[in-house]
Amino acid sequence: PAGVGRSRLLDACLLEAKTLGFTVMRATASGARASFATARDLTEHLLEALPSHSVSAASPELFRQSSPPPAAGSGLRPQLRDFRDPSWDREQLQQAIVRFWGGVGRNQPLVIAVDDVHRIDQASAAVLAYLLDTTRHGGVFLLLSAASDEKASAALQALSRRCVHLTVEALTRDQTHRLLGSLFGDVPYLDLLAREVHDVSL
């Protein structure tokens, strides 16, 4: 449900993933009506994490053609084409995005995170579903957070059927005490503070 720290938990998972050597892609589904809006945000995030010389080799159709193309070592990145371009065939675009992401995942472990995925546009949800169906044994890990008190869209239901559901349980009083102790040390009134924090968080 809203307010329990889903976004904070997602960020903590991504921080740990980075320390383990994963390349991280993150986006928040905005509820935008534009097709492929979340997929584009994720791709932009991935481009920021990749060396510029390694970008356009996979799925070159995703990028605008410049003349002359950026020279190797120039630090200039090719620009993504507009995913809303009506000349795109939706299925071809979906496959090109998954091919690009999956190609990165074959060379380095990749975490793709989407917060508020209950608000994702249908085209981006189709990209994620296709990714799950085609790279189950690849180096790609998908992490999604959704509000349990929101009505599930058809897009979210399609993703949900492909995912393992993790329930975040409330901390016990002892766990709350240990958490606060790890932050503040053995300070006076820690017991009282832990009890008060635990009581108001139930």
Short mmCIF file of N, CA and C in Angstrom, two decimals, residues 2-184:
data_model
loop_
_atom_site.label_atom_id
_atom_site.label_comp_id
_atom_site.label_asym_id
_atom_site.label_seq_id
_atom_site.Cartn_x
_atom_site.Cartn_y
_atom_site.Cartn_z
N ALA A 2 0.24 2.37 -0.37
CA ALA A 2 0.96 3.64 -0.42
C ALA A 2 1.49 4.02 0.96
N GLY A 3 2.68 4.60 1.00
CA GLY A 3 3.22 5.12 2.24
C GLY A 3 4.10 4.18 3.04
N VAL A 4 4.27 2.93 2.59
CA VAL A 4 5.07 1.98 3.38
C VAL A 4 6.54 1.98 2.97
N GLY A 5 6.89 2.77 1.95
CA GLY A 5 8.30 2.86 1.57
C GLY A 5 8.69 1.99 0.39
N ARG A 6 7.77 1.78 -0.56
CA ARG A 6 8.09 0.95 -1.72
C ARG A 6 9.26 1.53 -2.52
N SER A 7 9.22 2.84 -2.75
CA SER A 7 10.28 3.48 -3.54
C SER A 7 11.61 3.41 -2.81
N ARG A 8 11.57 3.58 -1.51
CA ARG A 8 12.80 3.52 -0.70
C ARG A 8 13.39 2.11 -0.75
N LEU A 9 12.53 1.10 -0.67
CA LEU A 9 12.99 -0.28 -0.74
C LEU A 9 13.60 -0.56 -2.11
N LEU A 10 12.97 -0.05 -3.17
CA LEU A 10 13.49 -0.24 -4.51
C LEU A 10 14.88 0.37 -4.63
N ASP A 11 15.05 1.59 -4.10
CA ASP A 11 16.35 2.26 -4.15
C ASP A 11 17.41 1.49 -3.38
N ALA A 12 17.02 0.91 -2.23
CA ALA A 12 17.97 0.12 -1.44
C ALA A 12 18.42 -1.12 -2.22
N CYS A 13 17.49 -1.76 -2.93
CA CYS A 13 17.83 -2.92 -3.74
C CYS A 13 18.79 -2.54 -4.87
N LEU A 14 18.54 -1.38 -5.48
CA LEU A 14 19.39 -0.95 -6.59
C LEU A 14 20.79 -0.58 -6.10
N LEU A 15 20.87 0.01 -4.92
CA LEU A 15 22.18 0.33 -4.36
C LEU A 15 22.98 -0.94 -4.13
N GLU A 16 22.33 -1.96 -3.60
CA GLU A 16 23.03 -3.23 -3.39
C GLU A 16 23.42 -3.86 -4.73
N ALA A 17 22.54 -3.75 -5.71
CA ALA A 17 22.86 -4.30 -7.03
C ALA A 17 24.11 -3.63 -7.62
N LYS A 18 24.21 -2.31 -7.45
CA LYS A 18 25.38 -1.59 -7.97
C LYS A 18 26.66 -2.08 -7.28
N THR A 19 26.58 -2.31 -5.96
CA THR A 19 27.78 -2.78 -5.25
C THR A 19 28.17 -4.18 -5.69
N LEU A 20 27.23 -4.94 -6.24
CA LEU A 20 27.52 -6.29 -6.73
C LEU A 20 27.93 -6.30 -8.19
N GLY A 21 28.01 -5.11 -8.81
CA GLY A 21 28.50 -5.02 -10.17
C GLY A 21 27.43 -5.00 -11.25
N PHE A 22 26.17 -4.86 -10.87
CA PHE A 22 25.10 -4.80 -11.85
C PHE A 22 25.05 -3.41 -12.49
N THR A 23 24.69 -3.36 -13.75
CA THR A 23 24.28 -2.11 -14.39
C THR A 23 22.81 -1.91 -14.08
N VAL A 24 22.44 -0.71 -13.68
CA VAL A 24 21.10 -0.45 -13.18
C VAL A 24 20.34 0.48 -14.12
N MET A 25 19.10 0.11 -14.42
CA MET A 25 18.17 0.97 -15.15
C MET A 25 16.98 1.20 -14.23
N ARG A 26 16.54 2.46 -14.12
CA ARG A 26 15.42 2.75 -13.23
C ARG A 26 14.49 3.78 -13.87
N ALA A 27 13.21 3.57 -13.68
CA ALA A 27 12.21 4.55 -14.14
C ALA A 27 11.02 4.46 -13.20
N THR A 28 10.28 5.56 -13.15
CA THR A 28 9.02 5.59 -12.44
C THR A 28 7.91 5.73 -13.47
N ALA A 29 6.98 4.79 -13.48
CA ALA A 29 5.87 4.88 -14.43
C ALA A 29 5.02 6.08 -14.06
N SER A 30 4.78 6.93 -15.04
CA SER A 30 4.14 8.21 -14.77
C SER A 30 2.66 8.24 -15.09
N GLY A 31 2.17 7.16 -15.67
CA GLY A 31 0.78 7.17 -16.10
C GLY A 31 0.59 7.91 -17.41
N ALA A 32 1.68 8.21 -18.09
CA ALA A 32 1.60 8.93 -19.36
C ALA A 32 0.88 8.09 -20.40
N ARG A 33 0.10 8.76 -21.25
CA ARG A 33 -0.62 8.05 -22.29
C ARG A 33 0.29 7.70 -23.47
N ALA A 34 1.43 8.36 -23.57
CA ALA A 34 2.33 8.11 -24.71
C ALA A 34 2.83 6.68 -24.69
N SER A 35 2.74 6.03 -25.84
CA SER A 35 3.24 4.66 -25.95
C SER A 35 4.75 4.63 -25.75
N PHE A 36 5.22 3.59 -25.07
CA PHE A 36 6.64 3.35 -24.83
C PHE A 36 7.28 4.42 -23.95
N ALA A 37 6.48 5.18 -23.17
CA ALA A 37 7.05 6.25 -22.35
C ALA A 37 8.01 5.69 -21.31
N THR A 38 7.61 4.66 -20.59
CA THR A 38 8.49 4.08 -19.56
C THR A 38 9.67 3.37 -20.21
N ALA A 39 9.43 2.69 -21.32
CA ALA A 39 10.53 2.01 -22.02
C ALA A 39 11.59 3.01 -22.47
N ARG A 40 11.16 4.17 -22.93
CA ARG A 40 12.13 5.19 -23.34
C ARG A 40 12.90 5.72 -22.14
N ASP A 41 12.22 5.97 -21.01
CA ASP A 41 12.92 6.44 -19.82
C ASP A 41 13.97 5.43 -19.37
N LEU A 42 13.63 4.15 -19.42
CA LEU A 42 14.59 3.11 -19.03
C LEU A 42 15.78 3.09 -19.99
N THR A 43 15.50 3.22 -21.28
CA THR A 43 16.57 3.18 -22.26
C THR A 43 17.50 4.38 -22.10
N GLU A 44 16.93 5.55 -21.83
CA GLU A 44 17.75 6.75 -21.59
C GLU A 44 18.65 6.53 -20.37
N HIS A 45 18.10 5.92 -19.33
CA HIS A 45 18.90 5.66 -18.12
C HIS A 45 20.04 4.69 -18.43
N LEU A 46 19.75 3.68 -19.26
CA LEU A 46 20.78 2.72 -19.63
C LEU A 46 21.88 3.40 -20.43
N LEU A 47 21.51 4.30 -21.34
CA LEU A 47 22.51 4.99 -22.15
C LEU A 47 23.48 5.79 -21.28
N GLU A 48 22.96 6.36 -20.21
CA GLU A 48 23.82 7.13 -19.30
C GLU A 48 24.85 6.24 -18.61
N ALA A 49 24.52 4.97 -18.45
CA ALA A 49 25.40 4.05 -17.72
C ALA A 49 26.42 3.36 -18.62
N LEU A 50 26.21 3.41 -19.94
CA LEU A 50 27.08 2.69 -20.87
C LEU A 50 28.17 3.58 -21.43
N PRO A 51 29.34 3.03 -21.71
CA PRO A 51 30.35 3.80 -22.44
C PRO A 51 29.80 4.20 -23.80
N SER A 52 30.10 5.42 -24.23
CA SER A 52 29.50 5.94 -25.46
C SER A 52 29.83 5.09 -26.68
N HIS A 53 31.02 4.49 -26.71
CA HIS A 53 31.43 3.74 -27.91
C HIS A 53 30.69 2.41 -28.05
N SER A 54 30.00 1.96 -26.97
CA SER A 54 29.37 0.65 -27.02
C SER A 54 27.88 0.72 -27.29
N VAL A 55 27.36 1.91 -27.54
CA VAL A 55 25.91 2.09 -27.54
C VAL A 55 25.23 1.61 -28.82
N SER A 56 25.65 2.13 -29.95
CA SER A 56 24.85 1.96 -31.16
C SER A 56 25.10 0.64 -31.89
N ALA A 57 26.05 -0.17 -31.41
CA ALA A 57 26.35 -1.42 -32.10
C ALA A 57 25.15 -2.37 -32.06
N ALA A 58 24.44 -2.40 -30.93
CA ALA A 58 23.27 -3.25 -30.80
C ALA A 58 22.02 -2.42 -31.12
N SER A 59 21.13 -3.00 -31.93
CA SER A 59 19.89 -2.33 -32.30
C SER A 59 20.12 -0.91 -32.81
N PRO A 60 20.90 -0.74 -33.88
CA PRO A 60 21.17 0.61 -34.40
C PRO A 60 19.91 1.33 -34.85
N GLU A 61 18.84 0.58 -35.14
CA GLU A 61 17.60 1.22 -35.60
C GLU A 61 16.95 2.08 -34.52
N LEU A 62 17.38 1.93 -33.26
CA LEU A 62 16.83 2.74 -32.19
C LEU A 62 17.38 4.17 -32.20
N PHE A 63 18.45 4.39 -32.94
CA PHE A 63 19.16 5.66 -32.84
C PHE A 63 19.06 6.47 -34.12
N ARG A 64 19.10 7.79 -33.94
CA ARG A 64 19.10 8.70 -35.08
C ARG A 64 20.43 8.60 -35.80
N GLN A 65 20.37 8.64 -37.11
CA GLN A 65 21.58 8.59 -37.91
C GLN A 65 22.14 10.00 -38.05
N SER A 66 23.38 10.19 -37.62
CA SER A 66 24.02 11.50 -37.75
C SER A 66 25.10 11.42 -38.81
N SER A 67 25.37 12.52 -39.42
CA SER A 67 26.39 12.57 -40.46
C SER A 67 27.36 13.72 -40.15
N PRO A 68 28.62 13.41 -39.87
CA PRO A 68 29.15 12.06 -39.72
C PRO A 68 28.76 11.47 -38.37
N PRO A 69 28.83 10.12 -38.20
CA PRO A 69 28.52 9.53 -36.91
C PRO A 69 29.54 9.94 -35.87
N PRO A 70 29.18 9.91 -34.58
CA PRO A 70 30.13 10.28 -33.53
C PRO A 70 31.38 9.40 -33.60
N ALA A 71 32.53 10.02 -33.52
CA ALA A 71 33.79 9.28 -33.58
C ALA A 71 34.01 8.53 -32.28
N ALA A 72 34.64 7.35 -32.40
CA ALA A 72 34.97 6.57 -31.21
C ALA A 72 35.87 7.39 -30.29
N GLY A 73 35.56 7.41 -29.02
CA GLY A 73 36.35 8.15 -28.05
C GLY A 73 35.96 9.60 -27.93
N SER A 74 34.99 10.06 -28.74
CA SER A 74 34.60 11.46 -28.67
C SER A 74 33.73 11.77 -27.46
N GLY A 75 33.16 10.73 -26.86
CA GLY A 75 32.28 10.94 -25.72
C GLY A 75 30.87 11.32 -26.11
N LEU A 76 30.64 11.54 -27.42
CA LEU A 76 29.30 11.88 -27.89
C LEU A 76 28.46 10.62 -28.02
N ARG A 77 27.23 10.72 -27.59
CA ARG A 77 26.34 9.56 -27.63
C ARG A 77 25.35 9.72 -28.78
N PRO A 78 25.06 8.62 -29.48
CA PRO A 78 23.99 8.70 -30.47
C PRO A 78 22.65 8.99 -29.79
N GLN A 79 21.78 9.68 -30.47
CA GLN A 79 20.50 10.08 -29.90
C GLN A 79 19.42 9.07 -30.25
N LEU A 80 18.57 8.78 -29.28
CA LEU A 80 17.47 7.87 -29.53
C LEU A 80 16.48 8.49 -30.51
N ARG A 81 15.91 7.65 -31.35
CA ARG A 81 14.80 8.10 -32.18
C ARG A 81 13.56 8.28 -31.31
N ASP A 82 12.62 9.01 -31.82
CA ASP A 82 11.37 9.23 -31.11
C ASP A 82 10.54 7.95 -31.17
N PHE A 83 10.31 7.36 -30.00
CA PHE A 83 9.54 6.11 -29.96
C PHE A 83 8.09 6.33 -30.37
N ARG A 84 7.64 7.58 -30.42
CA ARG A 84 6.26 7.87 -30.83
C ARG A 84 6.14 8.07 -32.34
N ASP A 85 7.25 7.95 -33.05
CA ASP A 85 7.25 8.14 -34.50
C ASP A 85 6.25 7.17 -35.13
N PRO A 86 5.25 7.68 -35.88
CA PRO A 86 4.24 6.79 -36.46
C PRO A 86 4.79 5.81 -37.49
N SER A 87 6.02 6.06 -37.98
CA SER A 87 6.60 5.13 -38.95
C SER A 87 7.09 3.84 -38.30
N TRP A 88 7.20 3.85 -36.97
CA TRP A 88 7.62 2.65 -36.26
C TRP A 88 6.52 1.60 -36.32
N ASP A 89 6.88 0.39 -36.62
CA ASP A 89 6.00 -0.74 -36.37
C ASP A 89 6.15 -1.13 -34.91
N ARG A 90 5.04 -1.16 -34.16
CA ARG A 90 5.12 -1.35 -32.71
C ARG A 90 5.85 -2.64 -32.34
N GLU A 91 5.59 -3.70 -33.07
CA GLU A 91 6.23 -4.97 -32.74
C GLU A 91 7.72 -4.91 -33.02
N GLN A 92 8.10 -4.26 -34.12
CA GLN A 92 9.53 -4.13 -34.43
C GLN A 92 10.24 -3.28 -33.39
N LEU A 93 9.59 -2.20 -32.95
CA LEU A 93 10.19 -1.36 -31.92
C LEU A 93 10.34 -2.14 -30.62
N GLN A 94 9.31 -2.88 -30.25
CA GLN A 94 9.39 -3.70 -29.03
C GLN A 94 10.56 -4.66 -29.10
N GLN A 95 10.72 -5.33 -30.23
CA GLN A 95 11.81 -6.29 -30.38
C GLN A 95 13.17 -5.61 -30.35
N ALA A 96 13.26 -4.42 -30.96
CA ALA A 96 14.54 -3.70 -30.98
C ALA A 96 14.95 -3.28 -29.58
N ILE A 97 13.99 -2.82 -28.77
CA ILE A 97 14.30 -2.41 -27.39
C ILE A 97 14.78 -3.61 -26.59
N VAL A 98 14.04 -4.72 -26.70
CA VAL A 98 14.42 -5.93 -25.94
C VAL A 98 15.77 -6.45 -26.41
N ARG A 99 16.02 -6.37 -27.71
CA ARG A 99 17.32 -6.83 -28.23
C ARG A 99 18.45 -5.98 -27.67
N PHE A 100 18.23 -4.67 -27.57
CA PHE A 100 19.24 -3.76 -27.02
C PHE A 100 19.48 -4.07 -25.56
N TRP A 101 18.41 -4.13 -24.76
CA TRP A 101 18.57 -4.41 -23.34
C TRP A 101 19.19 -5.79 -23.12
N GLY A 102 18.66 -6.79 -23.84
CA GLY A 102 19.18 -8.15 -23.67
C GLY A 102 20.63 -8.27 -24.08
N GLY A 103 21.03 -7.51 -25.12
CA GLY A 103 22.43 -7.54 -25.53
C GLY A 103 23.35 -7.01 -24.45
N VAL A 104 22.90 -5.96 -23.75
CA VAL A 104 23.68 -5.45 -22.61
C VAL A 104 23.74 -6.51 -21.52
N GLY A 105 22.60 -7.15 -21.26
CA GLY A 105 22.55 -8.16 -20.20
C GLY A 105 23.41 -9.37 -20.46
N ARG A 106 23.69 -9.66 -21.72
CA ARG A 106 24.57 -10.79 -22.02
C ARG A 106 26.02 -10.48 -21.71
N ASN A 107 26.38 -9.20 -21.70
CA ASN A 107 27.76 -8.80 -21.44
C ASN A 107 28.02 -8.37 -20.01
N GLN A 108 26.96 -7.98 -19.31
CA GLN A 108 27.10 -7.56 -17.92
C GLN A 108 25.74 -7.71 -17.24
N PRO A 109 25.73 -8.10 -15.97
CA PRO A 109 24.45 -8.29 -15.28
C PRO A 109 23.68 -6.98 -15.22
N LEU A 110 22.38 -7.06 -15.46
CA LEU A 110 21.55 -5.88 -15.63
C LEU A 110 20.32 -5.98 -14.73
N VAL A 111 20.04 -4.90 -14.00
CA VAL A 111 18.81 -4.80 -13.21
C VAL A 111 17.95 -3.69 -13.81
N ILE A 112 16.70 -4.04 -14.11
CA ILE A 112 15.73 -3.07 -14.62
C ILE A 112 14.66 -2.89 -13.55
N ALA A 113 14.52 -1.67 -13.07
CA ALA A 113 13.58 -1.39 -11.98
C ALA A 113 12.54 -0.38 -12.44
N VAL A 114 11.28 -0.68 -12.15
CA VAL A 114 10.19 0.25 -12.45
C VAL A 114 9.37 0.44 -11.19
N ASP A 115 9.34 1.67 -10.71
CA ASP A 115 8.52 2.02 -9.56
C ASP A 115 7.12 2.43 -10.05
N ASP A 116 6.12 2.19 -9.22
CA ASP A 116 4.73 2.52 -9.57
C ASP A 116 4.33 1.88 -10.90
N VAL A 117 4.66 0.61 -11.05
CA VAL A 117 4.43 -0.07 -12.33
C VAL A 117 2.94 -0.22 -12.62
N HIS A 118 2.09 -0.02 -11.63
CA HIS A 118 0.64 -0.05 -11.89
C HIS A 118 0.20 1.09 -12.81
N ARG A 119 1.08 2.07 -13.02
CA ARG A 119 0.75 3.21 -13.89
C ARG A 119 1.44 3.12 -15.25
N ILE A 120 2.03 1.99 -15.57
CA ILE A 120 2.81 1.86 -16.79
C ILE A 120 1.91 1.87 -18.02
N ASP A 121 2.42 2.43 -19.13
CA ASP A 121 1.68 2.39 -20.38
C ASP A 121 1.73 0.99 -20.97
N GLN A 122 0.73 0.64 -21.75
CA GLN A 122 0.60 -0.73 -22.25
C GLN A 122 1.77 -1.15 -23.13
N ALA A 123 2.26 -0.24 -23.96
CA ALA A 123 3.36 -0.59 -24.86
C ALA A 123 4.63 -0.94 -24.07
N SER A 124 4.92 -0.17 -23.02
CA SER A 124 6.10 -0.46 -22.19
C SER A 124 5.92 -1.77 -21.42
N ALA A 125 4.70 -2.01 -20.95
CA ALA A 125 4.43 -3.28 -20.26
C ALA A 125 4.65 -4.46 -21.22
N ALA A 126 4.27 -4.28 -22.48
CA ALA A 126 4.48 -5.34 -23.46
C ALA A 126 5.97 -5.59 -23.68
N VAL A 127 6.77 -4.52 -23.65
CA VAL A 127 8.23 -4.67 -23.78
C VAL A 127 8.78 -5.50 -22.62
N LEU A 128 8.36 -5.17 -21.39
CA LEU A 128 8.85 -5.89 -20.22
C LEU A 128 8.39 -7.35 -20.24
N ALA A 129 7.14 -7.59 -20.64
CA ALA A 129 6.64 -8.95 -20.71
C ALA A 129 7.42 -9.76 -21.74
N TYR A 130 7.69 -9.14 -22.89
CA TYR A 130 8.45 -9.83 -23.94
C TYR A 130 9.88 -10.10 -23.45
N LEU A 131 10.44 -9.15 -22.73
CA LEU A 131 11.78 -9.36 -22.17
C LEU A 131 11.79 -10.56 -21.23
N LEU A 132 10.80 -10.64 -20.36
CA LEU A 132 10.73 -11.76 -19.43
C LEU A 132 10.57 -13.09 -20.15
N ASP A 133 9.81 -13.08 -21.23
CA ASP A 133 9.55 -14.32 -21.96
C ASP A 133 10.74 -14.79 -22.77
N THR A 134 11.63 -13.88 -23.14
CA THR A 134 12.72 -14.23 -24.04
C THR A 134 14.10 -14.28 -23.38
N THR A 135 14.24 -13.77 -22.17
CA THR A 135 15.57 -13.73 -21.54
C THR A 135 15.53 -14.31 -20.13
N ARG A 136 14.75 -15.34 -19.93
CA ARG A 136 14.62 -15.89 -18.58
C ARG A 136 15.95 -16.42 -18.04
N HIS A 137 16.82 -16.84 -18.91
CA HIS A 137 18.09 -17.40 -18.44
C HIS A 137 19.25 -16.47 -18.78
N GLY A 138 18.95 -15.22 -19.12
CA GLY A 138 20.00 -14.26 -19.41
C GLY A 138 20.41 -13.52 -18.16
N GLY A 139 21.24 -12.49 -18.34
CA GLY A 139 21.76 -11.74 -17.20
C GLY A 139 20.91 -10.54 -16.85
N VAL A 140 19.58 -10.69 -16.95
CA VAL A 140 18.67 -9.57 -16.72
C VAL A 140 17.75 -9.88 -15.55
N PHE A 141 17.67 -8.95 -14.62
CA PHE A 141 16.80 -9.09 -13.46
C PHE A 141 15.82 -7.93 -13.45
N LEU A 142 14.55 -8.22 -13.36
CA LEU A 142 13.51 -7.19 -13.39
C LEU A 142 12.91 -7.04 -12.00
N LEU A 143 12.85 -5.78 -11.53
CA LEU A 143 12.35 -5.48 -10.19
C LEU A 143 11.25 -4.44 -10.31
N LEU A 144 10.05 -4.79 -9.87
CA LEU A 144 8.89 -3.91 -10.04
C LEU A 144 8.23 -3.66 -8.70
N SER A 145 7.74 -2.42 -8.51
CA SER A 145 6.94 -2.14 -7.32
C SER A 145 5.60 -1.56 -7.77
N ALA A 146 4.55 -1.99 -7.10
CA ALA A 146 3.20 -1.54 -7.45
C ALA A 146 2.41 -1.31 -6.18
N ALA A 147 1.48 -0.40 -6.25
CA ALA A 147 0.59 -0.12 -5.12
C ALA A 147 -0.48 -1.21 -5.06
N SER A 148 -0.57 -1.89 -3.94
CA SER A 148 -1.53 -2.98 -3.82
C SER A 148 -2.96 -2.48 -3.71
N ASP A 149 -3.13 -1.20 -3.40
CA ASP A 149 -4.49 -0.67 -3.27
C ASP A 149 -4.98 0.01 -4.54
N GLU A 150 -4.24 -0.16 -5.65
CA GLU A 150 -4.66 0.37 -6.94
C GLU A 150 -5.28 -0.76 -7.77
N LYS A 151 -6.28 -0.42 -8.56
CA LYS A 151 -6.89 -1.41 -9.44
C LYS A 151 -5.88 -1.86 -10.49
N ALA A 152 -5.72 -3.16 -10.65
CA ALA A 152 -4.73 -3.70 -11.57
C ALA A 152 -5.22 -3.56 -13.01
N SER A 153 -4.43 -2.90 -13.84
CA SER A 153 -4.74 -2.77 -15.26
C SER A 153 -4.42 -4.09 -15.96
N ALA A 154 -4.85 -4.21 -17.21
CA ALA A 154 -4.53 -5.40 -17.99
C ALA A 154 -3.02 -5.53 -18.16
N ALA A 155 -2.33 -4.38 -18.33
CA ALA A 155 -0.88 -4.40 -18.48
C ALA A 155 -0.21 -4.93 -17.23
N LEU A 156 -0.67 -4.46 -16.07
CA LEU A 156 -0.07 -4.92 -14.82
C LEU A 156 -0.37 -6.40 -14.58
N GLN A 157 -1.56 -6.84 -14.92
CA GLN A 157 -1.90 -8.26 -14.76
C GLN A 157 -1.01 -9.14 -15.61
N ALA A 158 -0.71 -8.68 -16.83
CA ALA A 158 0.18 -9.46 -17.71
C ALA A 158 1.57 -9.58 -17.11
N LEU A 159 2.07 -8.51 -16.52
CA LEU A 159 3.38 -8.57 -15.87
C LEU A 159 3.32 -9.40 -14.60
N SER A 160 2.26 -9.23 -13.85
CA SER A 160 2.13 -9.92 -12.57
C SER A 160 2.17 -11.44 -12.73
N ARG A 161 1.58 -11.94 -13.80
CA ARG A 161 1.57 -13.38 -14.04
C ARG A 161 2.97 -13.93 -14.27
N ARG A 162 3.91 -13.08 -14.65
CA ARG A 162 5.27 -13.52 -14.96
C ARG A 162 6.24 -13.29 -13.81
N CYS A 163 5.75 -12.75 -12.71
CA CYS A 163 6.65 -12.33 -11.63
C CYS A 163 6.48 -13.15 -10.36
N VAL A 164 7.51 -13.15 -9.57
CA VAL A 164 7.45 -13.68 -8.20
C VAL A 164 7.03 -12.52 -7.29
N HIS A 165 6.02 -12.74 -6.47
CA HIS A 165 5.50 -11.68 -5.61
C HIS A 165 6.18 -11.74 -4.24
N LEU A 166 6.73 -10.63 -3.82
CA LEU A 166 7.39 -10.53 -2.52
C LEU A 166 6.58 -9.60 -1.63
N THR A 167 6.20 -10.07 -0.47
CA THR A 167 5.45 -9.25 0.48
C THR A 167 6.40 -8.71 1.52
N VAL A 168 6.37 -7.41 1.73
CA VAL A 168 7.22 -6.78 2.74
C VAL A 168 6.45 -6.78 4.06
N GLU A 169 6.93 -7.55 5.00
CA GLU A 169 6.26 -7.66 6.29
C GLU A 169 6.67 -6.50 7.20
N ALA A 170 5.78 -6.15 8.11
CA ALA A 170 6.11 -5.12 9.10
C ALA A 170 7.20 -5.63 10.04
N LEU A 171 8.05 -4.71 10.52
CA LEU A 171 9.10 -5.08 11.46
C LEU A 171 8.50 -5.43 12.82
N THR A 172 9.10 -6.41 13.48
CA THR A 172 8.73 -6.69 14.86
C THR A 172 9.34 -5.62 15.76
N ARG A 173 8.94 -5.63 17.02
CA ARG A 173 9.50 -4.66 17.97
C ARG A 173 11.02 -4.84 18.09
N ASP A 174 11.47 -6.10 18.15
CA ASP A 174 12.90 -6.36 18.27
C ASP A 174 13.65 -5.90 17.02
N GLN A 175 13.07 -6.13 15.83
CA GLN A 175 13.71 -5.69 14.60
C GLN A 175 13.79 -4.17 14.52
N THR A 176 12.76 -3.50 14.99
CA THR A 176 12.78 -2.04 15.03
C THR A 176 13.90 -1.55 15.95
N HIS A 177 14.05 -2.21 17.10
CA HIS A 177 15.10 -1.85 18.05
C HIS A 177 16.48 -2.03 17.41
N ARG A 178 16.68 -3.15 16.72
CA ARG A 178 17.98 -3.40 16.09
C ARG A 178 18.25 -2.42 14.96
N LEU A 179 17.21 -2.07 14.20
CA LEU A 179 17.38 -1.11 13.12
C LEU A 179 17.83 0.25 13.66
N LEU A 180 17.14 0.74 14.67
CA LEU A 180 17.50 2.04 15.24
C LEU A 180 18.86 1.98 15.93
N GLY A 181 19.17 0.83 16.53
CA GLY A 181 20.48 0.67 17.14
C GLY A 181 21.61 0.72 16.12
N SER A 182 21.33 0.20 14.91
CA SER A 182 22.36 0.23 13.87
C SER A 182 22.58 1.65 13.36
N LEU A 183 21.57 2.50 13.52
CA LEU A 183 21.69 3.90 13.07
C LEU A 183 22.34 4.79 14.13
N PHE A 184 21.93 4.61 15.40
CA PHE A 184 22.33 5.55 16.45
C PHE A 184 23.29 4.98 17.46
#
